[in-house]
Coordinates of C-alpha atoms in Angstrom, one line a residue:
X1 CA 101.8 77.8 108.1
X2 CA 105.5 78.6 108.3
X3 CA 106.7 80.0 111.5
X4 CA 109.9 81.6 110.1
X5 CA 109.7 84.5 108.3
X6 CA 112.1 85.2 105.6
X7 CA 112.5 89.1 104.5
X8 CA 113.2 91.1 101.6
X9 CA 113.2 94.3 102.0
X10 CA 113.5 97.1 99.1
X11 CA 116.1 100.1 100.0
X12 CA 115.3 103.5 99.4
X13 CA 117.0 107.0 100.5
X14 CA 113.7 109.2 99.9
X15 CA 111.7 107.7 97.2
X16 CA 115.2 106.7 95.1
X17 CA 115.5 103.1 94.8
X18 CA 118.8 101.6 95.8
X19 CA 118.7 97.9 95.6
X20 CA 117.6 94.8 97.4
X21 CA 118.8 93.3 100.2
X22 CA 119.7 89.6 100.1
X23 CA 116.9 87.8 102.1
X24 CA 117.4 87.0 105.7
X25 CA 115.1 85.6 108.3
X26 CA 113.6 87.4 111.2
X27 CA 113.5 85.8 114.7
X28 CA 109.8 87.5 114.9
X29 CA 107.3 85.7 112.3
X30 CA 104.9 88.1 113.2
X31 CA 104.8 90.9 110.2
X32 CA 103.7 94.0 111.6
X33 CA 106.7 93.0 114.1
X34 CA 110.0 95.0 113.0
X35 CA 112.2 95.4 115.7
X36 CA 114.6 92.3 115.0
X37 CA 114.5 93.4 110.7
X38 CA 115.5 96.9 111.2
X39 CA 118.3 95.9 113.8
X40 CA 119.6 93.6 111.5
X41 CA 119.7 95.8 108.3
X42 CA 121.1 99.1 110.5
X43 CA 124.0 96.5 110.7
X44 CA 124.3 95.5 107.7
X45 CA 124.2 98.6 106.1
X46 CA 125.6 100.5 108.1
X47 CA 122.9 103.4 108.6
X48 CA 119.6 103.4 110.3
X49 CA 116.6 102.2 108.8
X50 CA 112.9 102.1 109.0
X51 CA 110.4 100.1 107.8
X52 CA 107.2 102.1 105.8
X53 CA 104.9 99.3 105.0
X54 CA 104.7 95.7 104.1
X55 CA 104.8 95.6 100.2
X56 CA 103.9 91.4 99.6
X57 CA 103.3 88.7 101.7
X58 CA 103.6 85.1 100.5
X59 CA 101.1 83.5 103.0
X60 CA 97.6 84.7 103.4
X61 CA 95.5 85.2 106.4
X62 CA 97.8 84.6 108.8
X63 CA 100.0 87.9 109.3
X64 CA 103.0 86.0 110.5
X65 CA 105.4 83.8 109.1
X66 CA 106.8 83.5 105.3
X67 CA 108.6 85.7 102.8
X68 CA 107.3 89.3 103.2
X69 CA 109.1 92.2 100.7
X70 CA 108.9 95.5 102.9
X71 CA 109.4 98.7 101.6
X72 CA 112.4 100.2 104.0
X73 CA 113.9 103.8 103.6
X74 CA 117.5 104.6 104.7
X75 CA 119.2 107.5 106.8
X76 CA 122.0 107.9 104.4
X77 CA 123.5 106.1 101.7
X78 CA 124.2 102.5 103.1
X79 CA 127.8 100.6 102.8
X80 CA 128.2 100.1 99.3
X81 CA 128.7 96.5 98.1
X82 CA 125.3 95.0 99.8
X83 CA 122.4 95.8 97.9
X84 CA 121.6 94.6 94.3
X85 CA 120.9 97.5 92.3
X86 CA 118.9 95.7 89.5
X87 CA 116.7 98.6 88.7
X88 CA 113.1 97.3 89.8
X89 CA 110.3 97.7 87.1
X90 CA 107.6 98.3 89.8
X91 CA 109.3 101.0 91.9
X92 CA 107.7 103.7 90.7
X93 CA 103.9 101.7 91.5
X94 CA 105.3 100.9 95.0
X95 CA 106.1 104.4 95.6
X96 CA 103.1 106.2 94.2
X97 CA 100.6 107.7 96.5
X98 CA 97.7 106.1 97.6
X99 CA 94.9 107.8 98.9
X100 CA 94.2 105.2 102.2
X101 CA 98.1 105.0 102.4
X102 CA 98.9 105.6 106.5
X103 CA 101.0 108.5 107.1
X104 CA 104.0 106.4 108.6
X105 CA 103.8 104.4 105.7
X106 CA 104.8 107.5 103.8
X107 CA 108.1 108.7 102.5
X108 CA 109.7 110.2 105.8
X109 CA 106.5 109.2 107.8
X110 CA 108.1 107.8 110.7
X111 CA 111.1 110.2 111.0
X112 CA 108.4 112.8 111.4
X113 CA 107.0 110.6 114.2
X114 CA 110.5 110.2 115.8
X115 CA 111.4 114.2 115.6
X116 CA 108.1 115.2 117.2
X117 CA 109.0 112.5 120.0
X118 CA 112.6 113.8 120.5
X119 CA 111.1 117.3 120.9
X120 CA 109.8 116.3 124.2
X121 CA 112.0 113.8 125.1
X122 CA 114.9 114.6 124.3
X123 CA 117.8 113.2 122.2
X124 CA 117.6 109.3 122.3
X125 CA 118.0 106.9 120.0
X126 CA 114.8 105.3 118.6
X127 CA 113.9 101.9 118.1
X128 CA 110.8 100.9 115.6
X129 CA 109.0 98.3 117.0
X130 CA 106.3 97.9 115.1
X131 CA 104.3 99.0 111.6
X132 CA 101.3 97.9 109.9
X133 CA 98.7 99.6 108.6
X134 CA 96.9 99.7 112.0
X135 CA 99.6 102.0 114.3
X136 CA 103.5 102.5 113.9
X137 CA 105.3 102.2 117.4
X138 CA 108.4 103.5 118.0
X139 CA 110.4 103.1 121.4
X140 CA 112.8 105.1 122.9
X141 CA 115.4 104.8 125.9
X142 CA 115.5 107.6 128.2
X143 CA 117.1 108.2 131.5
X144 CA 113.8 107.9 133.4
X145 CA 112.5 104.6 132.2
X146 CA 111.7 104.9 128.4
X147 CA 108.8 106.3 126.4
X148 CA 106.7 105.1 123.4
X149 CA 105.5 106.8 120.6
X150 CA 102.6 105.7 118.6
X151 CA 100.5 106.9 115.6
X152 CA 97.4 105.6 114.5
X153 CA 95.0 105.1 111.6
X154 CA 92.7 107.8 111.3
X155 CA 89.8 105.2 111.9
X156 CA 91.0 104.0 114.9
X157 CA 91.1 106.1 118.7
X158 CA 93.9 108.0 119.5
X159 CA 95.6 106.2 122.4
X160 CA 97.0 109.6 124.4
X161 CA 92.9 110.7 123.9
X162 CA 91.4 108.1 125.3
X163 CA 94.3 107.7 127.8
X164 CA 93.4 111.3 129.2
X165 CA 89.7 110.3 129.7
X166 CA 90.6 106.7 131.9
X167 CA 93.1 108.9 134.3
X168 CA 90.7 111.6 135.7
X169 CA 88.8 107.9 137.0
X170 CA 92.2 106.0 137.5
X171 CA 95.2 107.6 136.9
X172 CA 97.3 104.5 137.1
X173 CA 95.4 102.4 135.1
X174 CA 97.5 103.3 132.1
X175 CA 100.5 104.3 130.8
X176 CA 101.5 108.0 131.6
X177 CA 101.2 110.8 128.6
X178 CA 103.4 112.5 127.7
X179 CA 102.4 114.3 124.6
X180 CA 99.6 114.0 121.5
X181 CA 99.1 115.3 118.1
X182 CA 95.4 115.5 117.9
X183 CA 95.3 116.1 114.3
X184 CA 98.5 114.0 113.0
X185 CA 96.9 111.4 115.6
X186 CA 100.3 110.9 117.4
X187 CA 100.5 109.9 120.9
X188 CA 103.9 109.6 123.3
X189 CA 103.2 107.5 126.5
X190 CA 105.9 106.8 129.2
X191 CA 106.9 103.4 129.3
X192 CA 105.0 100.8 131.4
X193 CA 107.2 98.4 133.7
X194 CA 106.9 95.0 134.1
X195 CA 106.2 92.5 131.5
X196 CA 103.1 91.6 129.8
X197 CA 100.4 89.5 131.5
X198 CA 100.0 87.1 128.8
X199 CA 99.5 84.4 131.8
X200 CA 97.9 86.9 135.0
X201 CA 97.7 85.7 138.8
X202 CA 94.2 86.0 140.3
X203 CA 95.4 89.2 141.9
X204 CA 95.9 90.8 139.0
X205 CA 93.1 89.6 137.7
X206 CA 90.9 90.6 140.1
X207 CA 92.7 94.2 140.3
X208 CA 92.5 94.6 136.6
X209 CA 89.3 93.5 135.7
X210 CA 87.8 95.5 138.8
X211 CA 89.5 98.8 138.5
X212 CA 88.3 99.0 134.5
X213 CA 84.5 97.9 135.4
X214 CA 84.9 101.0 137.9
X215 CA 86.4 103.8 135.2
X216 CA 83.5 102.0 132.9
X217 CA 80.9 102.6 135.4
X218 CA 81.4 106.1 136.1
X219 CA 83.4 107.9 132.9
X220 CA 81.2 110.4 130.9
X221 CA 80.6 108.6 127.7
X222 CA 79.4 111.9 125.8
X223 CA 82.9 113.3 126.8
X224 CA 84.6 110.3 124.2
X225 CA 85.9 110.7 121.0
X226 CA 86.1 107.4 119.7
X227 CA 84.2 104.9 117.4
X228 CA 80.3 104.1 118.3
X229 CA 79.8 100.7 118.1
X230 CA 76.4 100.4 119.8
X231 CA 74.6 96.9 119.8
X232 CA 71.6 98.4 118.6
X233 CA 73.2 99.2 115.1
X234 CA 74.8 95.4 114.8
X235 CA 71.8 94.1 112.7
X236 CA 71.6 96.7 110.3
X237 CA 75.6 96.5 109.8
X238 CA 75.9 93.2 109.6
X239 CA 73.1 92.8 106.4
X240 CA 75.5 95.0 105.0
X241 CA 78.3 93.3 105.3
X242 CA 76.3 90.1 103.9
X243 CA 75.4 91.6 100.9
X244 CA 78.9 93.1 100.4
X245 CA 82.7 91.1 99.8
X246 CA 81.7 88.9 102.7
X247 CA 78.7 87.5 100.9
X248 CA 80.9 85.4 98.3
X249 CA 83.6 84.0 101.2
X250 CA 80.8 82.4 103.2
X251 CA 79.2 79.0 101.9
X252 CA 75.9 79.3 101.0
X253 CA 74.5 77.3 104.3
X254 CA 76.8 79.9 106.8
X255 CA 75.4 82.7 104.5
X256 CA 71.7 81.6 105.3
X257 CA 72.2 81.3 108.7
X258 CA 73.7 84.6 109.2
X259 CA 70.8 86.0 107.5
X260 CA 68.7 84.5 109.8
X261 CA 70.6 85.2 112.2
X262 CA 70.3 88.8 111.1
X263 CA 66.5 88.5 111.9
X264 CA 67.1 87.2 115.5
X265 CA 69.4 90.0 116.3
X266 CA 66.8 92.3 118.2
X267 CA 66.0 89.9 120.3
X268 CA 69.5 88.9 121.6
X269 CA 70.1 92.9 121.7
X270 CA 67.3 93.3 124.0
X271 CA 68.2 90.8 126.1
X272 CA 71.5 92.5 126.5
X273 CA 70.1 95.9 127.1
X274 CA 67.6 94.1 129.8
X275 CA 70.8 93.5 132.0
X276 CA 71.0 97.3 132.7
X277 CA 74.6 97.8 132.1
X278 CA 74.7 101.6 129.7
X279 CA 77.0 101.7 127.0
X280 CA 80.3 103.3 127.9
X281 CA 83.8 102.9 127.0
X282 CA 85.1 100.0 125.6
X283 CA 88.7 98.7 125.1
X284 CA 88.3 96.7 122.6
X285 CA 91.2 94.5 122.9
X286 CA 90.8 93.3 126.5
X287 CA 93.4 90.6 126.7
X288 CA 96.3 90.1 129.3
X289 CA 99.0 90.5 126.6
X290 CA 97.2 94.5 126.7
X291 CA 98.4 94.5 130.6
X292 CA 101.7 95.4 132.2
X293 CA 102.7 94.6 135.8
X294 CA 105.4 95.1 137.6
X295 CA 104.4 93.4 141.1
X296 CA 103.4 96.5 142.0
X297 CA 101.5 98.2 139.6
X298 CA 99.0 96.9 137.0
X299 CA 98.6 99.1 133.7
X300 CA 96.2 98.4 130.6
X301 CA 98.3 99.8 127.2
X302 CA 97.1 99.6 123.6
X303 CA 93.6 101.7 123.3
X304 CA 93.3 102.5 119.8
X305 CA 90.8 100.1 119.5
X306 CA 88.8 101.9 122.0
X307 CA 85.1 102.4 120.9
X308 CA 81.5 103.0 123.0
X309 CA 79.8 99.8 123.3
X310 CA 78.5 97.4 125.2
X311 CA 81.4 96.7 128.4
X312 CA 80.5 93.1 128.1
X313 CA 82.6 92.9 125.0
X314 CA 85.8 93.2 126.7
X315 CA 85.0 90.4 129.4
X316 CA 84.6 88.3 126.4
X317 CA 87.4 89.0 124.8
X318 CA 89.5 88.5 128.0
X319 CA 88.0 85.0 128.5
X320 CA 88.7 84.2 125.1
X321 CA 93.0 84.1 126.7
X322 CA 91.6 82.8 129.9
X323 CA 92.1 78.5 131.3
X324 CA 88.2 77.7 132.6
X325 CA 89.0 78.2 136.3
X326 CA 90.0 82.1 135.4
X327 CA 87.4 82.4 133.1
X328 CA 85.0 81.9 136.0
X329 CA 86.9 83.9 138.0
X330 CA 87.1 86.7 135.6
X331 CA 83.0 86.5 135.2
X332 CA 82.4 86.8 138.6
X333 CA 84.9 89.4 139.6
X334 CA 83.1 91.5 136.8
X335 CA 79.6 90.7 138.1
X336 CA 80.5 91.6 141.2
X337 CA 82.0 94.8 140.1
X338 CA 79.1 95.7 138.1
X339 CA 76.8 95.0 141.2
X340 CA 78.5 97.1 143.2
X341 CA 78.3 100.1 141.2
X342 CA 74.5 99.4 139.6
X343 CA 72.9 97.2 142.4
X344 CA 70.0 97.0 140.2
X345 CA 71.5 95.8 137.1
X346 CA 72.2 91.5 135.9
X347 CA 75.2 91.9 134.8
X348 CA 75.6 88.3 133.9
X349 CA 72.4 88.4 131.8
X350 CA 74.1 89.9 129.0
X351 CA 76.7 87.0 128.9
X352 CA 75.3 84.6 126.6
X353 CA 74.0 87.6 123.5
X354 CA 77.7 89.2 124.0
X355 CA 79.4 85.9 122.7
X356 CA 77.0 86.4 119.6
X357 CA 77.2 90.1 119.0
X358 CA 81.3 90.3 120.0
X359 CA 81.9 88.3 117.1
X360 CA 79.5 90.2 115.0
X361 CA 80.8 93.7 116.6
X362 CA 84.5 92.0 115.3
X363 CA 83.3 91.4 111.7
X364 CA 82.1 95.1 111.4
X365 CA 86.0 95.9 112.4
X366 CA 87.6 93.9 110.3
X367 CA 85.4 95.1 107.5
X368 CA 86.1 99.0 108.6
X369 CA 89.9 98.0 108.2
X370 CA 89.9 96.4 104.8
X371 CA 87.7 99.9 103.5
X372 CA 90.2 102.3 104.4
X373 CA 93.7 100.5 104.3
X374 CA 95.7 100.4 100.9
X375 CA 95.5 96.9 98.5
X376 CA 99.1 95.8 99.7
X377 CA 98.3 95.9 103.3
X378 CA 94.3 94.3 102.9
X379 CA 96.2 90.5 103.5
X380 CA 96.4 91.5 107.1
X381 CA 92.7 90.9 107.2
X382 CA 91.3 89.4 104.2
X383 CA 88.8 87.3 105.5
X384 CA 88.7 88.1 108.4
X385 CA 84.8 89.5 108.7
X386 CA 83.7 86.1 107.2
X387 CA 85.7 84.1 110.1
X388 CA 84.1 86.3 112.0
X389 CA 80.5 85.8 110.9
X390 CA 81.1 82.3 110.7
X391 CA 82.2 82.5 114.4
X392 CA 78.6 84.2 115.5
X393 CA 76.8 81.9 113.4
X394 CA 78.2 78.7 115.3
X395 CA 77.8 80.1 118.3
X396 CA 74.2 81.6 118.1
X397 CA 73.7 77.4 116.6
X398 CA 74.9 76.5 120.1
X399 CA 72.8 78.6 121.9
X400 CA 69.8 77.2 120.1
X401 CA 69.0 80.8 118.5
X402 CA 69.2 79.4 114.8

């Protein structure tokens, strides 16, 4: 797997092809990560760019790292003398619609996500930091600190939405809103200080993990508008999946024990259900690297995710970035916060069915993704579901459930 990844990226003004720019490399391997590429070819052509969508990707399954081609639309007509204008055979493929294409990945998409964002904020320069065929995130630097804005897939939550919802339980616990498109599925948050947590003290830790356990515990789950994703469907789901593209990507002695596993589902969801926690809001991507700090204030960013489920799911996606000594600290700070506000509930009886069912509940994602993205942008998570099912299947084997 190739750490360095080398770009080409295909010039357009509108949907006119210009030319190709030599390739460079990108001090980011990650794909969806843009910041460094559209920095670089602002300079070098001397107008602003944005990246639309990923167009090829040379290494599969790992969304980072090799040559990527990226389809990039300019401002203005760039410096002449850079591009090669070969005329390109496929342009007129790469630019034709496509019905599960994302609306930044459009032909003016993100401009129209930067001139909504300016309306509120006012003139500032943008900076894309981000695109895939998940979200496109945009920063901007403002006199009072900076804001974000974000769209999203219209699959996933909205991030302003579900924002809204956390505040009236915590209104520090995220980032601040300052505007949403309901309907173009646009969100513009204020910028959260600090850095990320990617390695948290136990304080922050125990402030995090306590304060969401207490927005969890009390926020009116019929009020949501994001994905269900209730245990008690996983079975069902996941024969589905095994009788669908994940079927031929699993060998045939993974495949039988996630059919069998299938059958042992109830059981491990009735467990779960016996430790009395109700299903409520989820984040769905509970790790530090979602948390911001500043020393003095702790916020959780990235909710588009977001689902109703089972809450145990985020603890074990948290302890999943955790060294063992946090881990148990993590697991008992969340017991303890779930005794407090249910006295009568075992919190850590759902533990050992959540590390089956998360993995399960990941594969469903991962599936819902590769249904409703375009074919170019499907390498992001080809796979993935299988992984994931393999993932449950080793870990319901360790459990002595199969």
């Amino acid at each position: 797997m190739s750490e360095t990844k080398t770009v080409e990226a295909l010039v357009s003004l509108g949907d006119r092809y210009l030319g190709r720019v030599p390739a460079f490399e990108a001090d980011r391997p990650w794909w969806a990560e843009i910041e460094a590429t559209t920095a670089y070819l602002d300079q070098l052509l001397g107008v602003q760019t944005l990246v639309l969508r990923l167009i090829h990707a040379d290494e599969a399954q790992t969304r980072r790292g090799g040559r990527v081609v990226y389809h990039v639309q300019a401002a203005a007509e760039p410096r002449p003398g850079v591009l090669d204008p070969t005329p390109l055979p496929e342009w007129a493929e790469i630019v034709k619609p496509h019905p599960f294409r994302a609306s930044w990945a459009e032909v003016d998409g993100p401009r129209r996500l930067i001139e909504w964002a300016q309306e509120i904020v006012g003139p500032s320069r943008p900076a894309q930091v981000k695109t895939w065929n998940l979200s496109c995130l945009i920063r901007f630097s403002t006199p009072d600190g900076g804001a974000w804005a974000k769209a999203n897939s219209p699959f996933c939550s909205i991030d302003a939405d579900v924002i809204r919802h956390v505040q009236q339980y915590d209104a520090q616990l995220a980032p601040g809103v300052l505007g949403m498109d309901a309907e173009r599925r646009w969100s513009l948050l204020e910028h959260a200080p600090g850095v990320d947590c990617w390695e948290p003290d136990d304080e922050t830790l125990r402030d995090v993990v306590g304060r969401w356990v207490t927005v969890q515990a009390t926020i009116d789950p019929a009020a949501l508008r994001t994905p269900r994703m209730l245990p008690q469907s996983v079975a069902a789901e996941v024969a589905e999946l095994l009788d669908g593209e994940a079927c031929s990507q699993l060998p045939a002695d993974v495949l039988a024990k996630a059919r069998r596993l299938v059958d042992v589902l109830p059981g491990l969801v009735a467990t779960l259900e016996s430790s009395g926690l109700p299903n409520t809001l989820v984040h769905g991507d509970f790790h530090p690297g979602n948390w911001r700090s500043d020393g003095t204030t702790r916020r959780i960013v990235d909710w588009a995710d977001s689902y109703l489920g089972h809450p145990a799911t985020d603890l074990h996606r948290l302890c999943g970035y955790l060294p063992p000594a946090q881990r148990e600290l993590a697991r008992s700070t969340w017991i303890a916060a779930w005794r407090k506000h249910l006295p009568a509930s075992d919190p850590a009886r759902g533990l050992p069915p959540i590390a089956v069912v998360s993995r399960l509940l990941g594969a469903i994602t991962y599936q819902r993704f590769l249904d409703n993205i375009e074919p170019d942008e499907r390498i992001y998570h080809e796979g993935d579901p299988a992984h994931e099912i393999t993932g449950a299947v080793d870990t319901a084997t360790e459990l002595g459930l199969l």
